[in-house]
Coordinates of C-alpha atoms in Angstrom, one line a residue:
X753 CA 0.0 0.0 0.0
X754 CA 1.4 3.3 -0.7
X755 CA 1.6 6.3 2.0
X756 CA 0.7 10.1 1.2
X757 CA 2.5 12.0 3.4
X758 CA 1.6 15.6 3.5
X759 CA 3.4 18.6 4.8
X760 CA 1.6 20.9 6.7
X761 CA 1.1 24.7 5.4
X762 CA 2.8 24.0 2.1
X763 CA 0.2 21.4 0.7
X764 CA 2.7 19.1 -1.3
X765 CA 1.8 15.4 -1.7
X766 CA 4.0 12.9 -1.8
X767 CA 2.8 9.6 -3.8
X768 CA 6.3 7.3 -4.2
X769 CA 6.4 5.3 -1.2
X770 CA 9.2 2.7 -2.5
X771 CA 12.0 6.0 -2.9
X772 CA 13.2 7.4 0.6
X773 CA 12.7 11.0 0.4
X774 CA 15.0 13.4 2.1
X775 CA 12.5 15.9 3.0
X776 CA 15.9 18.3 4.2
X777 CA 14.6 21.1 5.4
X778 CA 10.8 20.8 4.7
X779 CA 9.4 21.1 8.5
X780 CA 5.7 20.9 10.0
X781 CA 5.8 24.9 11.3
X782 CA 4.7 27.6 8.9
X783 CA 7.5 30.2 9.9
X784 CA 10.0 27.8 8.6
X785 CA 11.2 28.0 4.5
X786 CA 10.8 25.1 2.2
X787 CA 14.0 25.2 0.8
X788 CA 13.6 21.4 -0.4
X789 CA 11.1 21.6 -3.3
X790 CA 12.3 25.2 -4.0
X791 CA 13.6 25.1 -8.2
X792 CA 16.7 26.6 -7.9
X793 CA 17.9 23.6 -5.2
X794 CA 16.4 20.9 -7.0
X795 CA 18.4 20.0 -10.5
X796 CA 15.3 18.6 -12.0
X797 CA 12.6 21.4 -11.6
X798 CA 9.9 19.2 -11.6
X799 CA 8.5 21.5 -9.6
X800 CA 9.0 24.6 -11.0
X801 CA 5.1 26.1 -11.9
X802 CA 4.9 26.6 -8.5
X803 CA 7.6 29.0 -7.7
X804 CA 6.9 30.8 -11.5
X805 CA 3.5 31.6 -10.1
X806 CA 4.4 33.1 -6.8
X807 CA 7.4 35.0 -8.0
X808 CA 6.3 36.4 -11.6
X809 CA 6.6 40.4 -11.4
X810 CA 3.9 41.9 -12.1
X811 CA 2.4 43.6 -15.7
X812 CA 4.0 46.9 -16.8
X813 CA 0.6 47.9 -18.4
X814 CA -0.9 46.8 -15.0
X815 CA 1.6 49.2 -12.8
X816 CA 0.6 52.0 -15.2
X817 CA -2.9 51.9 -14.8
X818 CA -2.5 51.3 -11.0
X819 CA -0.2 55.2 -11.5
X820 CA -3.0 56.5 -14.0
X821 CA -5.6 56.1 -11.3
X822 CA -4.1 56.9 -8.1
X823 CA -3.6 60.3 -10.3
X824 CA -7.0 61.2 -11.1
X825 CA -7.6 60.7 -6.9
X826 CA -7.0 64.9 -7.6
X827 CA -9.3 67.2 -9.1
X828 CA -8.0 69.0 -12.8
X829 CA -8.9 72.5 -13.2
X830 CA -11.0 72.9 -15.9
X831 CA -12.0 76.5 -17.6
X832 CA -15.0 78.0 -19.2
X833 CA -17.3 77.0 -15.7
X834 CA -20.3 80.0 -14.8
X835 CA -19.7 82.4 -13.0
X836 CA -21.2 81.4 -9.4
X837 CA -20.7 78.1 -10.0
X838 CA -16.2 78.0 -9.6
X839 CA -15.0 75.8 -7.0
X840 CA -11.9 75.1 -5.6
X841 CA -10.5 72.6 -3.3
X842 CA -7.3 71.1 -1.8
X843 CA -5.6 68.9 -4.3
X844 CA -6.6 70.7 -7.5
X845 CA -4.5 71.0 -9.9
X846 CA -3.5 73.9 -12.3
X847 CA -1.6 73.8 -15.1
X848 CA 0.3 77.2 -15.0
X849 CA 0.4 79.5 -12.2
X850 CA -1.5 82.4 -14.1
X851 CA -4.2 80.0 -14.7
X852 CA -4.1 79.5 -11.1
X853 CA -3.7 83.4 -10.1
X854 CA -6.8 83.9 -12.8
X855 CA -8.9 81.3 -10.9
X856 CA -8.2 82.6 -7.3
X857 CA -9.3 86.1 -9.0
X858 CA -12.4 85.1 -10.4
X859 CA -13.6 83.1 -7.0
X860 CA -13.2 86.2 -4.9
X861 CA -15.0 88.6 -7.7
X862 CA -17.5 85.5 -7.4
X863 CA -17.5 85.4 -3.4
X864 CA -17.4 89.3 -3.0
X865 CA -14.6 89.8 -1.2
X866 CA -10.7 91.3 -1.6
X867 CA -7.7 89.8 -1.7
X868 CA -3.7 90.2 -2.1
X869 CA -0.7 88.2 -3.1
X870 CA 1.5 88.2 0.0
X871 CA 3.6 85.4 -1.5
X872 CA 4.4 85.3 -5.6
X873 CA 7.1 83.5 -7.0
X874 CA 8.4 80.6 -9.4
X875 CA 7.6 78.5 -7.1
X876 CA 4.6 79.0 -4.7
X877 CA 1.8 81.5 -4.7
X878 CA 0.1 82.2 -1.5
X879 CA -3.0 84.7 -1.7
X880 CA -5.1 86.3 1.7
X881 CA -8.2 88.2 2.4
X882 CA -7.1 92.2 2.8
X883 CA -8.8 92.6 5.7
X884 CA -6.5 91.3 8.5
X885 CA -8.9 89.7 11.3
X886 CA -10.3 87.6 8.1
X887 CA -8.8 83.9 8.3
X888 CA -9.2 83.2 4.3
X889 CA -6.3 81.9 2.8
X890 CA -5.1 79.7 -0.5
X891 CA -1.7 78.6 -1.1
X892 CA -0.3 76.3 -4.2
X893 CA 3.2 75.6 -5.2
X894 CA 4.3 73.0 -8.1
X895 CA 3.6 69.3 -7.2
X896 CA 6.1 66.6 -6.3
X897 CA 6.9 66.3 -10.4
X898 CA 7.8 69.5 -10.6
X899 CA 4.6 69.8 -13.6
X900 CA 2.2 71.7 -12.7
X901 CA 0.8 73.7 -9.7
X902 CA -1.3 72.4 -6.6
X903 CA -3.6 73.5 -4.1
X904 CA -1.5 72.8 -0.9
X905 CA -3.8 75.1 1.6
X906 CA -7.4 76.0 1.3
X907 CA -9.4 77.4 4.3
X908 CA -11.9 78.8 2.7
X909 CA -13.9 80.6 5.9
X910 CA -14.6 84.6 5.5
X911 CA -14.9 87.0 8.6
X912 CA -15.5 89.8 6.6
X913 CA -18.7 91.0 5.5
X914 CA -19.4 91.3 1.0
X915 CA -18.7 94.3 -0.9
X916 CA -20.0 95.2 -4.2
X917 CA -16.6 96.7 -5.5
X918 CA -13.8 94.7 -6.0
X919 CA -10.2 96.1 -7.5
X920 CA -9.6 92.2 -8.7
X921 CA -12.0 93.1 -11.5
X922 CA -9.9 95.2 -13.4
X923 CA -9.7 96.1 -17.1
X924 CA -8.6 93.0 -18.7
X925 CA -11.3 90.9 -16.2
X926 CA -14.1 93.8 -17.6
X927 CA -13.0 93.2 -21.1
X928 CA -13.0 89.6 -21.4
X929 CA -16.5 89.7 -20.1
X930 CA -18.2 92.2 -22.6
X931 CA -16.7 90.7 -25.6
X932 CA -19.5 88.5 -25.9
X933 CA -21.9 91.0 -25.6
X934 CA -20.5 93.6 -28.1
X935 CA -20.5 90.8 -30.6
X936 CA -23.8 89.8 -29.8
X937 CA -24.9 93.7 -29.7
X938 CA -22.7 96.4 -31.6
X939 CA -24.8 99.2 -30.2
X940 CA -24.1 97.7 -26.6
X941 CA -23.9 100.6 -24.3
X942 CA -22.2 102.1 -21.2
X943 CA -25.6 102.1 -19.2
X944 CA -26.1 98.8 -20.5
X945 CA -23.0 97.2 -19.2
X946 CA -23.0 98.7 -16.3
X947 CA -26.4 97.2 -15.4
X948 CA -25.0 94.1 -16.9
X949 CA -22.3 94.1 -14.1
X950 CA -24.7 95.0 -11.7
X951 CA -27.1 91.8 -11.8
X952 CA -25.1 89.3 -12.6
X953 CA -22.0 89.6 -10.8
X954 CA -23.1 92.3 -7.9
X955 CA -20.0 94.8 -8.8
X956 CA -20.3 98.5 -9.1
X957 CA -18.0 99.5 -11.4
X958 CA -16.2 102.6 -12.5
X959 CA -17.2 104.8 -15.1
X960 CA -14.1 105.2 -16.7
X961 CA -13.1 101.5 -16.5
X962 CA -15.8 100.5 -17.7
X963 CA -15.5 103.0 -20.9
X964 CA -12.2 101.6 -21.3
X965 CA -13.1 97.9 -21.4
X966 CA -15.7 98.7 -23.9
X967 CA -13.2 100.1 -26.2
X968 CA -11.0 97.3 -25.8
X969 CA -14.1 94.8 -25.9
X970 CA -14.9 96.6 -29.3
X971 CA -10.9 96.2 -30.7
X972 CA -10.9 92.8 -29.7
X973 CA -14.2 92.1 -31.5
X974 CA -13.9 94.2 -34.8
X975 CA -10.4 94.3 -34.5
X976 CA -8.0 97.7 -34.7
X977 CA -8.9 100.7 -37.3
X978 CA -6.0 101.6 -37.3
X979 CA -3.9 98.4 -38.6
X980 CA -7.0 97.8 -40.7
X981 CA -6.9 101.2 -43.2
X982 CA -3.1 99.9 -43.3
X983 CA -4.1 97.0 -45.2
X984 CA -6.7 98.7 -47.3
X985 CA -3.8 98.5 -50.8
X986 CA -3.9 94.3 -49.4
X987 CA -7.5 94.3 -49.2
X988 CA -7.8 95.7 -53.4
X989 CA -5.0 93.0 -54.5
X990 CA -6.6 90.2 -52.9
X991 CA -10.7 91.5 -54.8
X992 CA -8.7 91.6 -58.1
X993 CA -7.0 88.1 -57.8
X994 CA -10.3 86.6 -56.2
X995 CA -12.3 88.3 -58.8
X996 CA -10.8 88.6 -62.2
X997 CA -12.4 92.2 -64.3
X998 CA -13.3 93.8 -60.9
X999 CA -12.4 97.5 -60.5
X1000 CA -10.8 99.0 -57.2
X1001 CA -9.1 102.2 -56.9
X1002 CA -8.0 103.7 -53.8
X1003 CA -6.8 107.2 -53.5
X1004 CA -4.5 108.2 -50.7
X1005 CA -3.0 112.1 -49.6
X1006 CA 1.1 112.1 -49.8
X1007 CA 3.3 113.2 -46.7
X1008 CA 6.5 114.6 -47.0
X1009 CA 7.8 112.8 -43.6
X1010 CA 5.4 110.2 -42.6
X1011 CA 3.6 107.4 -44.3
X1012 CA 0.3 108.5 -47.2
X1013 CA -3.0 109.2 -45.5
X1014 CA -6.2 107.1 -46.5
X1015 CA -8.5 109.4 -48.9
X1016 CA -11.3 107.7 -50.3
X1017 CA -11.6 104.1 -52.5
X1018 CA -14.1 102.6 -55.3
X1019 CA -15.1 99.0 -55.7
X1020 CA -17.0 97.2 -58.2
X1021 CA -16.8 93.6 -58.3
X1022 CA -17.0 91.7 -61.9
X1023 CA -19.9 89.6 -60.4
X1024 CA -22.1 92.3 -59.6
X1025 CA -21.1 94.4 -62.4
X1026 CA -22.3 91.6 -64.8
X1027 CA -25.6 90.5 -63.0
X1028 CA -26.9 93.6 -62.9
X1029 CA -26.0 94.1 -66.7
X1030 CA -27.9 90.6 -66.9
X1031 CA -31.1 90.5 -65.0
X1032 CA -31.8 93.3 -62.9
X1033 CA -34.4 95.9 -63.7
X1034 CA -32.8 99.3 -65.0
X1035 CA -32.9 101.1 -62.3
X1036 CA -30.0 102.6 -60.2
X1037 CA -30.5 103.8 -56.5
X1038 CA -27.7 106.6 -55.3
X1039 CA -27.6 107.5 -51.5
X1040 CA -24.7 108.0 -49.0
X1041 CA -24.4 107.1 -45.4
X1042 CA -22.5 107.7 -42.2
X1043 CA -19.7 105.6 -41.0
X1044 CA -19.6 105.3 -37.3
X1045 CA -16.0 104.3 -36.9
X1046 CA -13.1 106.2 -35.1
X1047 CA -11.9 107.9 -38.2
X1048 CA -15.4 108.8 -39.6
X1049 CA -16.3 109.1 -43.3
X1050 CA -18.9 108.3 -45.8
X1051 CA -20.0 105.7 -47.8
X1052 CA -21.4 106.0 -51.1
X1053 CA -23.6 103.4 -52.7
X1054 CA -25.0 102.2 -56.3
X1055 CA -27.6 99.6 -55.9
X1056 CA -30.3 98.1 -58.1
X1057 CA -33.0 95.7 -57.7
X1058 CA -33.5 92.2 -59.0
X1059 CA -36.5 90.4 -60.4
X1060 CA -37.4 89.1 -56.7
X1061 CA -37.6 93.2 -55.4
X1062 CA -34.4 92.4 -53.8
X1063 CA -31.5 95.0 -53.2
X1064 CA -28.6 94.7 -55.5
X1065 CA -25.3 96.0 -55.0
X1066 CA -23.3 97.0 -58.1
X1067 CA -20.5 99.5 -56.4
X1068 CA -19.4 101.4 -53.5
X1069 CA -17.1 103.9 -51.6
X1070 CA -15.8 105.3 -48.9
X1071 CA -15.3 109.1 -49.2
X1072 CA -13.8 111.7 -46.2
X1073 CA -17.9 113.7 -46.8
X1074 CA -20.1 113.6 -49.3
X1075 CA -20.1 116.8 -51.7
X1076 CA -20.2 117.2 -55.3
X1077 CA -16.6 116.4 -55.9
X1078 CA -16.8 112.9 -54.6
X1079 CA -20.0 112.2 -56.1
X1080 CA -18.7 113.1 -59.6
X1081 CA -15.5 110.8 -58.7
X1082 CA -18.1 108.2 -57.9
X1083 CA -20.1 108.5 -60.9
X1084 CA -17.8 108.5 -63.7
X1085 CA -15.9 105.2 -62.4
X1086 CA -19.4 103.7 -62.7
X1087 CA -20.1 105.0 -66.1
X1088 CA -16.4 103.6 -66.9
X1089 CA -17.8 99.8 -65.3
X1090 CA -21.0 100.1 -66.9
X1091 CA -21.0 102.1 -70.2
X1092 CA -23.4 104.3 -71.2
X1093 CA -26.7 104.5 -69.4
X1094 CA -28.7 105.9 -72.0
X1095 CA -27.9 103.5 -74.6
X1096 CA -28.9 100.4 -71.9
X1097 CA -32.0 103.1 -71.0
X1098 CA -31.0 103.0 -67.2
X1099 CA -32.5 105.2 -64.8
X1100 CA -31.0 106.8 -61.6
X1101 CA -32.7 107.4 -58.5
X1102 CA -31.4 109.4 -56.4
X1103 CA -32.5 112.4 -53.6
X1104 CA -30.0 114.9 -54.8
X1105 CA -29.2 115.8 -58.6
X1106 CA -25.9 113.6 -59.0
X1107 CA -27.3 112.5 -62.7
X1108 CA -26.3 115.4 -63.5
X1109 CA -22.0 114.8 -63.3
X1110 CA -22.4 111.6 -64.8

């Protein structure tokens, strides 16, 4: 009959009974190492699956999903969130200290209360609550990886009582939050922001600052007059290569010392040119109108009107004021684009005698 011996704790069976075995070091208590049946003292390794199993290292795709998740345990800074709705915490993470600075400056515009930047360098940015008996404070410095910035301290407990003015809402903080209104309404006003300012984010603001965010606000949205007129000669190239047999003609003022000044210019696109000469009725509305920009100016108009009613633009320009002089410049580039108007039997409309120089 054969004997199974079995070893306590390491649950290895035994089955030859006519072999002595030379159990070595192999003992009944659990503290002990079984050394006998370990592969790298036996020469046949007969036994090795056992000690593959318990010693295989583990995955390198399983260590680095282990690191990706004990990462996301912190909270990411993410922009674009309402205003009322910001919140910050310990362990948040930023990735550059402005958009950290910018954050702290829009939760305390959003709480209603002042603060300063006792501490602000490369390395650590520590911001309290102006007044002194207040206990608010936020600190953040770059993390242990030395790539981005962390919320270290956060006691987030104000003293102080709200106010509705707030020197963190400056100029640039102003401006980035009427941009969407000017594009939304050019004609947006200084009343009208300033009872914008006053429901939704509970700030009184300056008169002055907030004249100057509109401007910028404007700038930003319709971009600079200035740098645009400079491009005007860029502007006519680019019509006559997108649009083969248009006319442009820009007239400018020579300086002695400084760069030309901007006088007036003419366009007629080849498209409208030829549709009106194809399909529109034979009529020809004159009028001039206002330019509400910085520099001013007029601009002068030739439309006619299409089978549907419609308004048809043949040709334009933008004078310094509208007086005889201009409208005769006007008229005889359109006679040039369109030939002679009595032979085609067109007829001009028009509230002020301007036939007349054509």
């Amino acid at each position: 009959m054969k004997e199974k011996i079995c070893v306590d704790e390491d649950a290895y069976v035994e089955g030859n009974s006519d072999v002595e075995v030379d159990f070595g070091k192999v003992r009944t208590d659990k503290n002990d190492d079984y050394d006998a049946y370990d592969p790298g003292t036996d020469s046949d390794g007969a036994n090795s699956w056992h000690s593959l199993e318990m010693k295989t290292p583990p995955n390198s795709e399983d260590e680095l999903e282990e690191e990706t998740e004990s990462d996301e345990v912190f909270p990411i800074f993410r922009e674009g969130a309402r205003f009322g709705e910001l919140h910050l915490e310990v362990g948040m993470k930023f990735n550059t200290k402005w958009d950290f600075k910018e954050a702290v400056r829009e939760y305390t515009i959003q709480e209603g209360r002042r603060i300063r930047f006792n501490k602000n360098d490369r390395n650590r940015l520590r911001a309290v609550c102006k007044v002194k008996e207040c206990g608010w404070v936020i600190f953040a410095s770059k993390d242990r990886d030395n790539t981005c910035w962390q919320v270290k301290t956060f006691r987030d407990d104000h003293s102080c009582a709200r106010e509705d003015k707030n020197r963190a809402a400056n100029r640039n903080w102003v401006a980035s939050k009427l941009v969407k209104k000017v594009r939304k309404y050019p004609n947006f006003r200084h009343c009208d922001a300033n009872t914008f300012f006053k429901t939704k984010y509970d700030l009184s603001l300056n008169r002055n600052s907030i004249s100057r965010a509109l401007s910028d606000a404007r700038n930003l949205v319709y971009g600079d007059e200035k740098a645009q007129y400079a491009m005007v000669r860029d502007y006519g190239e680019t019509l006559l290569k997108t649009n083969p047999g248009s006319t442009v003609e820009i007239c400018t003022i020579p300086q002695p010392n400084s760069e030309v000044i901007f006088e007036k210019m003419y366009v007629c696109l080849s498209g409208c040119k030829n549709g009106f000469k194809a399909g529109c009725r034979p009529l020809i509305g004159l009028d001039g109108a206002f330019l509400k920009t910085v520099f001013g100016g007029q601009i002068l108009s030739a439309i006619g009107q299409d089978a549907n009613h419609h308004i048809y633009v043949i040709a334009w320009a933008v004078v310094e004021v509208e007086n005889t002089a201009n409208w005769k410049w006007f008229l005889e580039l359109l006679h040039a684009d369109l030939g002679d108007y009595k032979t085609h039997g067109w007829c001009f409309i028009s509230d002020m005698q301007k036939v007349h120089y054509c």
